[in-house]
mmCIF file of C-alpha atoms in Angstrom:
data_model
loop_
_atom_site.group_PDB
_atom_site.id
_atom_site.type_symbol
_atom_site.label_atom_id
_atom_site.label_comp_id
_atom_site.label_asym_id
_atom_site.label_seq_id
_atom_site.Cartn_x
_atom_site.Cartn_y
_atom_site.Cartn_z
ATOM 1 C CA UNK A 1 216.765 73.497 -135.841
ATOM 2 C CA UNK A 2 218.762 71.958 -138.197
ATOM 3 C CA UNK A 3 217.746 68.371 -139.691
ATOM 4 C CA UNK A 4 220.073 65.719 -140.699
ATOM 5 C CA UNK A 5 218.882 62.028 -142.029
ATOM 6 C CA UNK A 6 220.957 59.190 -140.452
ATOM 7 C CA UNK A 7 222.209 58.512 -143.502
ATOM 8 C CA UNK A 8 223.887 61.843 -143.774
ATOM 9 C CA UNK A 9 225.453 62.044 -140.020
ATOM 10 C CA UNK A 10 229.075 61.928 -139.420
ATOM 11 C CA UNK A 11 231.163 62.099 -136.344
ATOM 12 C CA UNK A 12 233.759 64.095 -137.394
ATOM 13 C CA UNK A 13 234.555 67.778 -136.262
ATOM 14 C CA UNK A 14 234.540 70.196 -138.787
ATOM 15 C CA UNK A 15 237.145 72.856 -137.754
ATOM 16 C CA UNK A 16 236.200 71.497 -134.124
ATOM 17 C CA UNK A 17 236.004 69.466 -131.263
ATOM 18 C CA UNK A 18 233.702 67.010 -130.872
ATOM 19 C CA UNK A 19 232.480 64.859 -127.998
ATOM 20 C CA UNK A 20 229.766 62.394 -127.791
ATOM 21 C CA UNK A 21 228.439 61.959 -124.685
ATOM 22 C CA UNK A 22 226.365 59.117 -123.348
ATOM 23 C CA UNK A 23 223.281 59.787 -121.200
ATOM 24 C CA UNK A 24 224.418 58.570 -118.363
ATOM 25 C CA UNK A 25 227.749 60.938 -117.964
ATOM 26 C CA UNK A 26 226.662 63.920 -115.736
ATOM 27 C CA UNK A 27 227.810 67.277 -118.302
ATOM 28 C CA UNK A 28 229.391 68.939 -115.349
ATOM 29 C CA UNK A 29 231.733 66.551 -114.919
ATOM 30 C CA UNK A 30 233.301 67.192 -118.535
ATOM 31 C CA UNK A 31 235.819 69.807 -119.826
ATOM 32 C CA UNK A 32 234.234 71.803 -122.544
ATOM 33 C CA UNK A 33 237.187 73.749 -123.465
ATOM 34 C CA UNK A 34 237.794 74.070 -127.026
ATOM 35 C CA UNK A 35 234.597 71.915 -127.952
ATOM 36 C CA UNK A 36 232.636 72.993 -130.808
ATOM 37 C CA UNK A 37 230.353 70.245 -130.789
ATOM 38 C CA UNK A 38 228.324 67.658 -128.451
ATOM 39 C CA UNK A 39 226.940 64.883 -129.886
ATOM 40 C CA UNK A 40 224.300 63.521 -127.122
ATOM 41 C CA UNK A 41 222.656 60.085 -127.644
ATOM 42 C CA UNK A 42 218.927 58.748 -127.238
ATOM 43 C CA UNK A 43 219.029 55.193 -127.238
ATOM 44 C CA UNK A 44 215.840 54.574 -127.094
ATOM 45 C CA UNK A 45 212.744 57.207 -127.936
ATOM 46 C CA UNK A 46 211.262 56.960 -124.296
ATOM 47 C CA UNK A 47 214.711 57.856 -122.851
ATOM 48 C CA UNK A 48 214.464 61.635 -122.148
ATOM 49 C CA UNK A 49 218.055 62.067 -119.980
ATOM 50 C CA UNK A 50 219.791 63.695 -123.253
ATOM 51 C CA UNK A 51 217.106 66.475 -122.526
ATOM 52 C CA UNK A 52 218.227 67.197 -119.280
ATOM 53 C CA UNK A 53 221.682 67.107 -120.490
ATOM 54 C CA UNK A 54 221.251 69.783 -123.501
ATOM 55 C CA UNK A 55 219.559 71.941 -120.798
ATOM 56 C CA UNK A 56 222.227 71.796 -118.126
ATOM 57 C CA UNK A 57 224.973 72.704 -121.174
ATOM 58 C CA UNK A 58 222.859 75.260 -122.266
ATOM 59 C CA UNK A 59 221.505 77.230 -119.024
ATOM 60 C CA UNK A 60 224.030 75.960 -116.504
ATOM 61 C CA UNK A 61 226.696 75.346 -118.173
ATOM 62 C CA UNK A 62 226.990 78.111 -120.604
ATOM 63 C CA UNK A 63 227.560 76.181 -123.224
ATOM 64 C CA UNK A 64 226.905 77.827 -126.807
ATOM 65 C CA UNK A 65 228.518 75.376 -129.172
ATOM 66 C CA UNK A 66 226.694 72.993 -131.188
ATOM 67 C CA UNK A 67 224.222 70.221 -129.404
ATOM 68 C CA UNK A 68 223.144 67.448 -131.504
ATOM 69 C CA UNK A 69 220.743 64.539 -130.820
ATOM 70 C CA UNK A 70 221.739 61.167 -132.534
ATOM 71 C CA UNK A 71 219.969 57.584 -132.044
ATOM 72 C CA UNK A 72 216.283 57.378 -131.567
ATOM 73 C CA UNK A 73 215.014 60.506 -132.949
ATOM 74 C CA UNK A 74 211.722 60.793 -134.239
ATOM 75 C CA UNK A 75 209.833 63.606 -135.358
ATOM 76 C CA UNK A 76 207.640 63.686 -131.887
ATOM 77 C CA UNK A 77 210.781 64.870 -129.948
ATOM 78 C CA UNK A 78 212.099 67.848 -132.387
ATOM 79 C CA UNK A 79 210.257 70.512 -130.852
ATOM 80 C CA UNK A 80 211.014 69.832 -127.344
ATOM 81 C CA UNK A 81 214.727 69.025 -128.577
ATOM 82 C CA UNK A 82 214.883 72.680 -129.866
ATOM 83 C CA UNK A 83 212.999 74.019 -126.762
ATOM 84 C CA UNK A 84 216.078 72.278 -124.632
ATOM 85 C CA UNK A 85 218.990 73.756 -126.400
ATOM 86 C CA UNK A 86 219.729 71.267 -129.390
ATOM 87 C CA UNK A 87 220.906 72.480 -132.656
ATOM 88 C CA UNK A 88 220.557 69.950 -135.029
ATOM 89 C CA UNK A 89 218.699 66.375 -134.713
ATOM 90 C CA UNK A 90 219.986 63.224 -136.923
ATOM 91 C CA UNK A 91 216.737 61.548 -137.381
ATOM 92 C CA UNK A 92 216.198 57.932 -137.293
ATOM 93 C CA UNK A 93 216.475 56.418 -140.817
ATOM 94 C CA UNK A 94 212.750 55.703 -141.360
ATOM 95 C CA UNK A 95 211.549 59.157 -140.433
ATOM 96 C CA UNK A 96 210.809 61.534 -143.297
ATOM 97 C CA UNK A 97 212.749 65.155 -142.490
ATOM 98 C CA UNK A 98 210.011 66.807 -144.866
ATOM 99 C CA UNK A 99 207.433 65.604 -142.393
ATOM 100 C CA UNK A 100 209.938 66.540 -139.564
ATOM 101 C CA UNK A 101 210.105 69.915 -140.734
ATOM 102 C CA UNK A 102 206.725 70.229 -140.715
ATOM 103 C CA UNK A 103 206.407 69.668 -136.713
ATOM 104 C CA UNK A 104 207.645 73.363 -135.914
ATOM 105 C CA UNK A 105 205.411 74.940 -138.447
ATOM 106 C CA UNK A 106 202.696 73.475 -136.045
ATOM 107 C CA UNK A 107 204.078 75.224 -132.822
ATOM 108 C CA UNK A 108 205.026 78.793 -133.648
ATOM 109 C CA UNK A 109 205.396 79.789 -129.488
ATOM 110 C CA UNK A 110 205.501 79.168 -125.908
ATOM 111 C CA UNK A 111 204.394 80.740 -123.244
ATOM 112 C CA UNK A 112 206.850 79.632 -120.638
ATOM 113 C CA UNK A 113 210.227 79.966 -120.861
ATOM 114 C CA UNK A 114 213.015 77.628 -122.328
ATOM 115 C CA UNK A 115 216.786 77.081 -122.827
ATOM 116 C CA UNK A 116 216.722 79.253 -126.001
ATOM 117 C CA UNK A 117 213.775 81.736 -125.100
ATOM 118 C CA UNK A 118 214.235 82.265 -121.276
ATOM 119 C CA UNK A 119 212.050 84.729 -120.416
ATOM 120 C CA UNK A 120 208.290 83.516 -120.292
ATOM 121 C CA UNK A 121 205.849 85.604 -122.833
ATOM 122 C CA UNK A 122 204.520 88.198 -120.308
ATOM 123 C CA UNK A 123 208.108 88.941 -119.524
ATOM 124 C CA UNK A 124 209.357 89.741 -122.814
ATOM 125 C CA UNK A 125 209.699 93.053 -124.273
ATOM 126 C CA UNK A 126 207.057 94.276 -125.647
ATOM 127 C CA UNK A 127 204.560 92.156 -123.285
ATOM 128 C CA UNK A 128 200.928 93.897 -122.301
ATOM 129 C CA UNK A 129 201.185 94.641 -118.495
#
């Protein structure tokens, strides 16, 4: 996953189209055609919708573009971010993105599966019957 400090984040597309989507707007609702990127917004930490969105884009939707998480990001929710499709996370201004980095040093796997690693471990190739 890709970090970016607040101070660093801009809205606009590079070679792209980019929407920014508030959590309240249902992602199947929305045309994706021709949309690079898709800016989705925590306003507040304990507001977890913008997971549920990444995830429908990503397994329902099909949806292989760019997913970025802007607003209340802190270094807690980067793992779980990544496990639900985003890309890159623009972390609040007083979190450190050496620290951030840090977080998926600490969890190297999963056993279950996820947007990016569907299959769950005993599934995968290679998996002990």
């Amino acid at each position: 996953m890709k970090l970016i400090a607040a101070s660093a984040h801009s809205t606009a597309a590079e070679g792209g189209k980019v929407l920014e989507i508030a959590n309240t707007d249902d992602p199947r609702a929305l045309e994706l055609a021709g949309v690079t990127r898709i800016d989705l917004h925590f306003p507040k930490f304990t507001d977890g919708r913008a997971y549920s969105q990444a995830f429908l884009l990503r397994r329902r939707l099909g949806f292989t573009g760019e997913i970025r998480a802007t607003g209340d990001v802190l270094i807690d929710q980067l793992v779980q971010m990544e496990r639900t499709g985003f890309d890159v996370a623009v972390l609040r201004a007083d979190q450190n993105i050496d620290f951030a980095q840090r977080q998926f040093d600490r969890y190297r796997g999963f056993y279950q599966g996820d947007a990016v690693t569907v299959q769950p471990v005993f599934a995968r190739e290679g998996a002990a019957a």
